[in-house]
């Protein structure tokens, strides 16, 4: 039985594209590592069992290819990620040190496939937004904001956010990036540090905390001076205090910068009770940021990010998926594959704790005034010369997503493509053929071994050297297919077989292994259908 969904009054209807690949839950960073991709599958289980599939289109994006990743990342780095495995890791010790792979960013089975799925969803979501195929695109497997041009960092290997923004820049003159993860969005800021085409705004914990960047005075250089905005926070900030800084800053950014598209990284390690976080936001306080950004009615790409208490990550992202689709989810969690992990109350809410808020009113006001003054100093939106939109191979598929419809069996009552793209009209009283879709489950218990604790802060004091900002014009040229001496990037269908973890091993209480069958949705992307 589906959970309750309450329509939000007074909101305009917005078309939502939701990206999910069932393979994502099968990857495993290793024993004791806090990053668990299973959290995305837990979120998807809630999304399906609440019945949100009736309110939006669901797609399985094609995994990003090596060529597409090199629109931002260096060729050598991407090639290294595609070749290294746990079996041959001994032959790459020099490259591991060079690319900061190991420790926080371990080598695990299916590493490159994992990166491809994450990047593919963000890039296709951006492509659909640019072509007016939807108003909001969601990829909870994305949001890996620490990855650099030639370096892994903070559990992130490929920066899907930068790749998605580059896709948006082909059609949009100005893109706004907002980061509400507890960690500074250093990889995205560094990539666009020298351009005014992208404005980055990050609210994060600062001071003796990974990655150690994001100071108030870091505002960009050269042409990008003033277009990097950082709001450093202290431990324990509450919903109300967060609201008093987030909404005025974003309002001023919208007024001064006038973006034509927005990317919002929704890292949930800023929630109360996160295993690596130290802020005190409730689920509703976190979600209010999504609701506020959505209210500007701009093309919006919602991405995941950090979040290490999995049951809370799933709760928050499912609730925010509902807000994107124009409904508020009921507080009683419906029965789903991971139901036992939401005990003992089986409620959707993530509540704030009684921890002390070290962000005084005086401190927040002082920082807010400085940030607002920096934003106003840019003097209005920068102009962008008109130019022809460069064409890439996937444009044709995007322009005609139904080009393969003549190949479908006319005797089939309802094609899978139609089922995936079906959005239930308001007032429809019967699920009809969809009846029971949210309730299939397989509760066979498969277990994962968990070892000693491991934290993102372990890598904070390792010397990384000076930051070398990535120059945007080269990236935009690469996104346009103008890479000298190389072919234009092409879409290739990649394999996304998940790694097998093990048969008989112990289990951490908060680490469910994905069930053998997921919620019954068969999703597709860019005209290709792929069954789970």
XYZ file of C-alpha atoms in Angstrom:
532
model
C 0.000 0.000 0.000
C 1.360 3.412 -0.976
C 2.031 6.104 1.601
C 0.021 9.282 1.746
C 0.808 12.247 -0.491
C -0.730 15.661 0.177
C -0.768 18.110 -2.774
C 0.861 21.442 -1.924
C -1.621 24.218 -2.600
C -0.728 27.261 -4.669
C 2.210 25.762 -6.529
C 2.360 25.771 -10.340
C 2.636 22.370 -11.996
C 6.235 21.508 -12.811
C 7.431 18.571 -14.900
C 9.865 16.345 -13.007
C 12.397 13.878 -14.453
C 13.827 11.448 -11.903
C 16.949 9.400 -12.652
C 17.695 6.084 -10.989
C 19.862 3.106 -11.903
C 19.272 -0.024 -9.844
C 22.942 -1.027 -10.217
C 24.029 1.883 -8.013
C 23.112 0.087 -4.791
C 25.406 -2.837 -5.558
C 28.680 -0.925 -5.272
C 30.601 -0.970 -2.000
C 33.485 1.285 -0.972
C 34.827 -1.349 1.412
C 34.579 -2.474 5.044
C 34.128 0.382 7.496
C 33.839 3.104 4.865
C 31.080 5.627 5.664
C 30.024 6.207 2.045
C 27.368 3.615 1.197
C 25.693 3.827 -2.237
C 22.907 1.610 -0.866
C 21.386 4.801 0.596
C 20.278 5.807 -2.915
C 18.422 2.534 -3.289
C 16.810 3.024 0.112
C 15.608 6.439 -1.011
C 14.251 4.985 -4.248
C 12.340 2.355 -2.291
C 10.590 5.118 -0.340
C 9.927 7.093 -3.527
C 8.244 4.110 -5.151
C 6.270 2.960 -2.140
C 4.938 6.444 -1.462
C 3.637 6.379 -5.042
C 5.721 9.281 -6.312
C 6.275 7.417 -9.587
C 2.750 8.575 -10.510
C 3.862 12.223 -10.393
C 7.008 12.206 -12.510
C 8.881 10.577 -15.366
C 11.490 8.017 -14.349
C 14.600 7.377 -16.426
C 17.676 5.209 -16.348
C 20.358 7.401 -17.870
C 23.030 5.967 -20.089
C 26.326 5.796 -18.169
C 28.774 8.543 -19.084
C 31.604 7.496 -21.384
C 35.298 8.182 -20.925
C 35.121 10.776 -23.690
C 32.297 12.622 -21.948
C 34.154 12.640 -18.633
C 37.157 14.295 -20.297
C 35.070 17.386 -20.967
C 36.351 18.313 -17.496
C 38.733 15.652 -16.213
C 42.143 14.993 -17.717
C 42.482 12.126 -20.196
C 45.148 10.422 -18.094
C 43.042 10.534 -14.920
C 39.924 9.118 -16.581
C 41.987 6.387 -18.226
C 43.470 5.514 -14.837
C 39.996 5.221 -13.259
C 38.854 2.964 -16.085
C 41.799 0.580 -15.723
C 42.456 0.230 -12.005
C 40.777 -2.610 -10.077
C 41.371 -4.311 -6.731
C 43.049 -7.137 -8.652
C 45.704 -4.983 -10.375
C 46.072 -2.248 -7.780
C 49.674 -3.280 -7.065
C 50.766 -2.099 -10.489
C 49.415 1.421 -9.995
C 51.091 2.551 -6.775
C 52.678 5.591 -8.433
C 49.389 6.651 -10.082
C 47.484 6.135 -6.832
C 49.648 8.702 -5.105
C 49.456 11.065 -8.085
C 45.647 10.963 -8.267
C 44.998 10.693 -4.489
C 43.240 7.333 -4.808
C 43.331 5.195 -1.680
C 42.331 5.812 1.949
C 39.322 8.189 1.635
C 38.853 7.240 -2.028
C 39.524 3.490 -2.180
C 39.672 1.263 -5.236
C 36.680 -1.096 -5.280
C 35.039 -3.439 -7.754
C 33.125 -1.538 -10.418
C 34.664 1.847 -9.553
C 34.495 3.229 -13.088
C 30.950 1.930 -13.648
C 29.894 3.647 -10.422
C 31.358 6.946 -11.644
C 29.709 6.483 -15.037
C 26.246 6.019 -13.524
C 26.625 9.061 -11.280
C 27.883 11.326 -14.075
C 25.428 9.989 -16.669
C 22.401 10.913 -14.580
C 23.569 14.482 -13.964
C 24.534 15.053 -17.591
C 21.274 13.701 -18.982
C 19.277 15.613 -16.380
C 21.011 18.820 -17.479
C 20.411 17.958 -21.135
C 16.683 17.457 -20.563
C 16.427 20.738 -18.686
C 18.194 22.593 -21.480
C 15.822 21.197 -24.099
C 12.713 21.998 -22.049
C 11.861 18.324 -21.562
C 11.295 18.978 -17.863
C 11.362 21.745 -15.252
C 13.154 19.813 -12.497
C 15.633 16.949 -12.919
C 16.674 14.778 -9.953
C 19.774 12.570 -9.671
C 20.422 11.508 -6.081
C 23.400 9.433 -7.261
C 25.144 12.686 -8.221
C 26.417 15.636 -6.224
C 30.010 14.412 -5.827
C 31.426 17.893 -5.399
C 34.991 17.255 -4.177
C 36.485 15.614 -7.290
C 39.092 17.734 -9.074
C 40.293 17.797 -12.662
C 42.997 15.195 -12.002
C 42.405 14.140 -8.423
C 39.961 12.139 -6.335
C 38.943 13.701 -3.035
C 36.444 13.239 -0.223
C 34.872 9.984 -1.525
C 34.444 11.605 -4.977
C 36.203 10.455 -8.150
C 34.335 12.091 -11.064
C 32.709 15.491 -10.608
C 29.268 14.936 -12.105
C 28.231 18.449 -11.036
C 30.826 20.158 -13.222
C 29.899 17.900 -16.137
C 26.219 18.733 -15.678
C 26.929 22.477 -15.474
C 29.010 22.315 -18.662
C 26.005 20.764 -20.392
C 23.767 23.564 -19.089
C 26.248 26.217 -20.275
C 25.710 25.137 -23.879
C 22.194 26.607 -23.682
C 22.169 28.918 -20.642
C 24.197 32.152 -20.342
C 24.479 31.964 -16.532
C 24.198 29.011 -14.160
C 23.876 29.246 -10.372
C 25.323 26.458 -8.223
C 24.117 26.167 -4.596
C 25.671 23.734 -2.098
C 24.015 22.887 1.255
C 26.285 19.942 2.068
C 28.153 20.341 5.374
C 31.438 20.241 3.430
C 32.614 23.035 1.172
C 31.939 22.407 -2.540
C 35.598 22.900 -3.358
C 35.754 20.882 -6.590
C 32.952 22.837 -8.247
C 34.200 26.194 -6.998
C 37.719 25.461 -8.242
C 36.441 24.429 -11.678
C 34.624 27.737 -12.213
C 36.832 30.022 -10.111
C 37.908 32.153 -13.089
C 34.613 32.653 -14.932
C 31.452 34.711 -14.509
C 29.344 32.170 -16.406
C 28.831 30.187 -13.181
C 28.235 31.546 -9.690
C 28.930 29.146 -6.829
C 27.317 29.596 -3.399
C 28.323 27.224 -0.602
C 27.031 27.051 2.997
C 29.394 24.812 4.965
C 31.179 24.076 8.211
C 34.537 25.825 8.282
C 37.514 25.528 10.611
C 39.422 22.293 11.329
C 37.106 20.474 8.976
C 37.485 18.764 5.607
C 38.377 20.013 3.009
C 39.675 23.091 4.845
C 38.657 25.520 2.086
C 35.739 27.916 1.667
C 36.906 30.968 3.560
C 34.699 34.056 3.498
C 37.335 35.977 1.527
C 37.476 33.393 -1.285
C 35.386 35.122 -3.959
C 37.044 34.134 -7.241
C 39.852 35.611 -9.349
C 40.196 37.298 -12.699
C 36.962 37.365 -14.646
C 35.397 35.260 -11.892
C 36.079 37.812 -9.149
C 32.944 38.059 -7.001
C 31.279 34.964 -8.471
C 32.349 32.525 -5.759
C 30.356 32.985 -2.560
C 31.175 31.162 0.689
C 29.254 31.232 3.957
C 31.359 29.560 6.695
C 29.388 28.062 9.600
C 30.137 26.729 13.057
C 28.763 23.632 14.772
C 25.109 23.128 15.598
C 23.256 25.603 13.380
C 19.481 25.248 13.697
C 16.670 25.411 11.134
C 15.704 28.949 12.065
C 19.224 30.350 11.955
C 19.914 28.579 8.671
C 16.763 30.070 7.196
C 17.774 33.594 8.248
C 20.978 33.373 6.212
C 20.004 31.079 3.312
C 16.943 32.915 2.025
C 18.380 36.485 2.062
C 21.608 35.352 0.388
C 19.872 33.334 -2.342
C 17.342 36.133 -2.917
C 20.159 38.635 -3.436
C 22.003 36.221 -5.746
C 18.877 35.755 -7.861
C 18.393 39.533 -8.048
C 22.009 40.450 -8.800
C 23.160 37.505 -10.921
C 19.881 36.561 -12.671
C 20.772 32.948 -13.486
C 18.847 31.116 -16.185
C 19.345 27.677 -14.574
C 20.109 26.418 -11.055
C 21.987 23.368 -9.757
C 21.292 22.531 -6.098
C 23.534 20.036 -4.306
C 21.468 18.573 -1.448
C 24.088 16.845 0.694
C 22.355 15.488 3.800
C 25.386 15.363 6.086
C 24.155 18.754 7.285
C 21.244 16.953 8.976
C 21.160 16.400 12.711
C 22.574 13.043 13.729
C 24.792 12.469 10.708
C 27.746 10.205 11.442
C 30.290 12.669 10.044
C 28.361 15.927 10.382
C 28.090 18.428 13.210
C 25.185 20.654 12.170
C 21.656 20.415 13.569
C 19.197 20.760 10.692
C 15.961 18.798 10.710
C 14.658 17.136 7.577
C 12.117 19.910 7.095
C 14.718 22.617 7.651
C 16.939 21.034 5.005
C 13.994 20.576 2.644
C 12.914 24.200 3.073
C 16.039 25.154 1.084
C 14.833 22.984 -1.806
C 11.358 24.460 -1.561
C 12.716 28.020 -1.539
C 14.990 27.511 -4.548
C 12.148 25.796 -6.418
C 9.911 28.837 -5.834
C 11.967 30.882 -8.332
C 10.619 28.656 -11.141
C 13.946 28.299 -12.927
C 15.190 25.071 -14.551
C 16.460 23.140 -11.539
C 18.871 20.209 -11.290
C 18.657 18.508 -7.872
C 21.647 16.369 -6.917
C 22.656 14.243 -3.954
C 25.960 14.499 -2.136
C 27.141 13.635 1.364
C 25.078 11.897 4.000
C 26.251 9.023 6.171
C 23.315 8.039 8.389
C 21.544 6.153 5.637
C 18.028 6.014 7.051
C 18.060 9.827 7.387
C 19.506 10.307 3.902
C 16.692 8.209 2.423
C 14.064 10.102 4.410
C 15.298 13.544 3.388
C 15.778 12.834 -0.318
C 12.424 11.050 -0.614
C 10.703 14.006 1.062
C 12.495 16.456 -1.226
C 11.538 14.373 -4.261
C 7.940 14.829 -3.146
C 8.387 18.594 -2.831
C 9.806 18.710 -6.358
C 6.744 16.807 -7.604
C 4.392 19.201 -5.773
C 3.315 16.951 -2.893
C 4.164 16.577 0.775
C 4.752 13.017 1.943
C 2.833 11.710 4.944
C 4.772 11.113 8.142
C 4.014 7.375 8.322
C 6.552 5.441 6.265
C 4.913 2.823 4.004
C 6.101 -0.784 4.079
C 9.138 -1.140 1.816
C 12.232 -3.283 1.277
C 14.155 -1.445 4.000
C 11.277 -0.917 6.410
C 13.078 -2.316 9.475
C 15.805 0.316 9.218
C 13.336 3.131 9.919
C 12.400 1.810 13.343
C 11.488 2.116 16.069
C 8.955 4.838 15.160
C 8.782 4.241 11.373
C 8.201 7.946 10.814
C 9.564 10.112 8.014
C 10.783 13.031 10.116
C 14.416 13.669 11.029
C 14.300 15.956 14.037
C 16.851 18.380 15.421
C 18.669 17.496 18.615
C 19.440 19.622 21.674
C 23.085 20.290 20.728
C 24.397 23.796 21.284
C 24.361 26.230 18.373
C 27.767 27.893 18.241
C 26.590 30.292 15.523
C 25.640 33.402 17.467
C 23.212 35.912 16.007
C 25.988 38.493 15.893
C 28.312 36.147 13.994
C 25.662 35.181 11.420
C 24.617 38.807 10.873
C 28.193 39.949 10.413
C 29.008 37.211 7.891
C 25.681 37.663 6.091
C 26.274 41.385 5.647
C 29.736 40.763 4.187
C 28.387 38.093 1.816
C 25.510 40.313 0.676
C 27.874 43.197 0.061
C 30.149 40.939 -2.023
C 27.173 39.801 -4.107
C 25.955 43.360 -4.700
C 29.443 44.412 -5.760
C 29.235 42.365 -8.966
C 26.996 45.122 -10.314
C 24.304 43.100 -12.013
C 24.333 40.064 -14.286
C 27.332 39.692 -16.616
C 26.575 39.768 -20.338
C 27.238 36.781 -22.578
C 27.623 37.231 -26.370
C 25.137 35.404 -28.546
C 26.462 32.315 -30.269
C 25.165 29.239 -31.993
C 24.488 26.313 -29.656
C 27.081 23.606 -30.421
C 25.642 20.218 -31.395
C 26.686 16.945 -29.794
C 25.691 13.408 -30.869
C 23.097 12.982 -28.132
C 21.208 16.094 -29.254
C 19.328 14.190 -31.946
C 18.097 11.633 -29.420
C 17.018 14.397 -27.067
C 15.176 16.244 -29.827
C 13.206 13.109 -30.765
C 12.998 10.755 -27.747
C 10.332 8.657 -29.488
C 12.364 7.903 -32.584
C 12.284 4.169 -31.802
C 8.537 3.946 -31.223
C 7.953 2.237 -34.596
C 10.047 -0.687 -33.348
C 7.672 -1.419 -30.474
C 5.266 -4.346 -30.668
C 1.816 -2.946 -31.539
C 0.156 -5.984 -29.933
C 1.501 -5.081 -26.502
C -1.223 -3.302 -24.573
C 1.080 -0.775 -22.965
C 4.746 -0.340 -23.804
C 7.346 -0.047 -21.095
C 8.353 3.351 -22.482
C 4.835 4.629 -21.879
C 4.736 3.195 -18.367
C 8.030 4.856 -17.430
C 6.948 8.228 -18.791
C 3.406 8.090 -17.406
C 2.540 10.835 -14.941
C -0.776 10.225 -13.208
C -3.238 13.082 -13.794
C -4.532 14.896 -10.761
C -7.852 13.421 -9.659
C -7.238 9.964 -11.136
C -9.041 7.581 -8.799
C -7.607 4.218 -9.839
C -4.080 2.906 -10.189
C -5.429 0.508 -12.847
C -2.436 -1.285 -14.403
C -0.093 0.288 -11.843
C -1.930 -1.302 -8.923
C 0.516 -2.863 -6.526
C 3.594 -1.405 -8.218
C 4.915 0.080 -5.032
C 4.523 -3.035 -2.967
C 6.664 -5.736 -4.525
C 9.588 -6.635 -2.389
C 12.134 -9.276 -1.669
C 13.309 -9.278 1.916
C 15.992 -11.954 1.595
C 18.765 -10.955 3.959
C 22.208 -10.551 2.384
C 24.847 -9.218 4.710
C 27.831 -6.897 4.545
C 30.853 -6.860 6.825
C 31.595 -3.549 8.543
C 34.940 -2.836 10.141
C 36.426 -0.025 12.178
C 35.351 3.591 11.892
C 36.602 5.760 9.067
C 36.051 9.437 8.464
C 36.371 12.044 5.781
C 38.345 14.231 8.188
C 41.222 11.710 8.090
C 42.397 13.327 4.869
C 42.017 16.929 5.961
C 45.629 17.645 6.873
C 47.264 15.860 3.961
C 49.130 18.378 1.832
C 47.416 18.812 -1.500
C 49.464 21.739 -2.750
C 48.097 24.988 -4.134
C 44.770 25.164 -5.898
C 45.028 25.507 -9.675
C 41.677 26.789 -10.909
C 40.305 25.131 -14.014
C 39.883 27.632 -16.855
C 36.276 27.566 -18.042
C 36.664 28.586 -21.696
C 38.621 25.392 -22.412
C 35.943 23.352 -20.689
C 33.136 25.020 -22.613
C 34.998 24.407 -25.845
C 35.409 20.767 -24.867
C 31.702 20.505 -24.071
C 30.983 21.874 -27.538
C 32.979 19.092 -29.140
C 35.902 21.339 -30.100
C 38.662 19.283 -28.490
C 41.548 19.623 -30.921
C 42.861 16.393 -32.321
C 40.045 14.279 -30.899
C 36.710 13.057 -32.071
C 33.461 14.557 -30.864
C 32.237 12.806 -27.699
C 29.691 10.123 -28.441
C 27.093 8.367 -26.344
C 27.880 4.724 -25.850
C 25.868 2.222 -23.923
C 28.062 0.971 -21.114
C 27.886 -2.003 -18.836
C 26.778 -1.286 -15.283
C 27.053 -4.676 -13.690
C 27.446 -4.223 -9.962
C 30.186 -5.923 -8.023
C 29.384 -8.948 -5.917
C 30.203 -8.328 -2.278
C 30.082 -11.677 -0.546
C 27.897 -14.482 0.660
C 28.297 -15.185 4.364
C 29.658 -12.167 6.246
C 28.690 -10.110 9.248
C 26.442 -7.090 9.187
C 26.466 -3.549 10.544
C 23.105 -2.517 11.983
C 22.883 0.543 9.733
C 24.155 -1.086 6.540
C 21.480 -2.986 4.612
C 22.555 -4.854 1.506
C 20.188 -4.077 -1.384
C 17.443 -6.661 -1.919
C 17.543 -9.000 -4.875
C 14.702 -7.117 -6.518
C 14.038 -3.409 -6.479
C 10.787 -1.509 -6.705
C 9.090 -2.453 -9.976
C 10.124 0.302 -12.304
C 11.857 -0.286 -15.609
C 13.543 2.879 -16.662
C 15.178 4.185 -19.782
C 17.222 7.072 -21.027
C 17.762 8.770 -24.344
C 15.493 6.467 -26.259
C 16.984 3.198 -25.013
C 15.050 0.826 -22.766
C 16.869 -1.254 -20.210
C 15.188 -3.724 -17.920
C 16.230 -4.432 -14.342
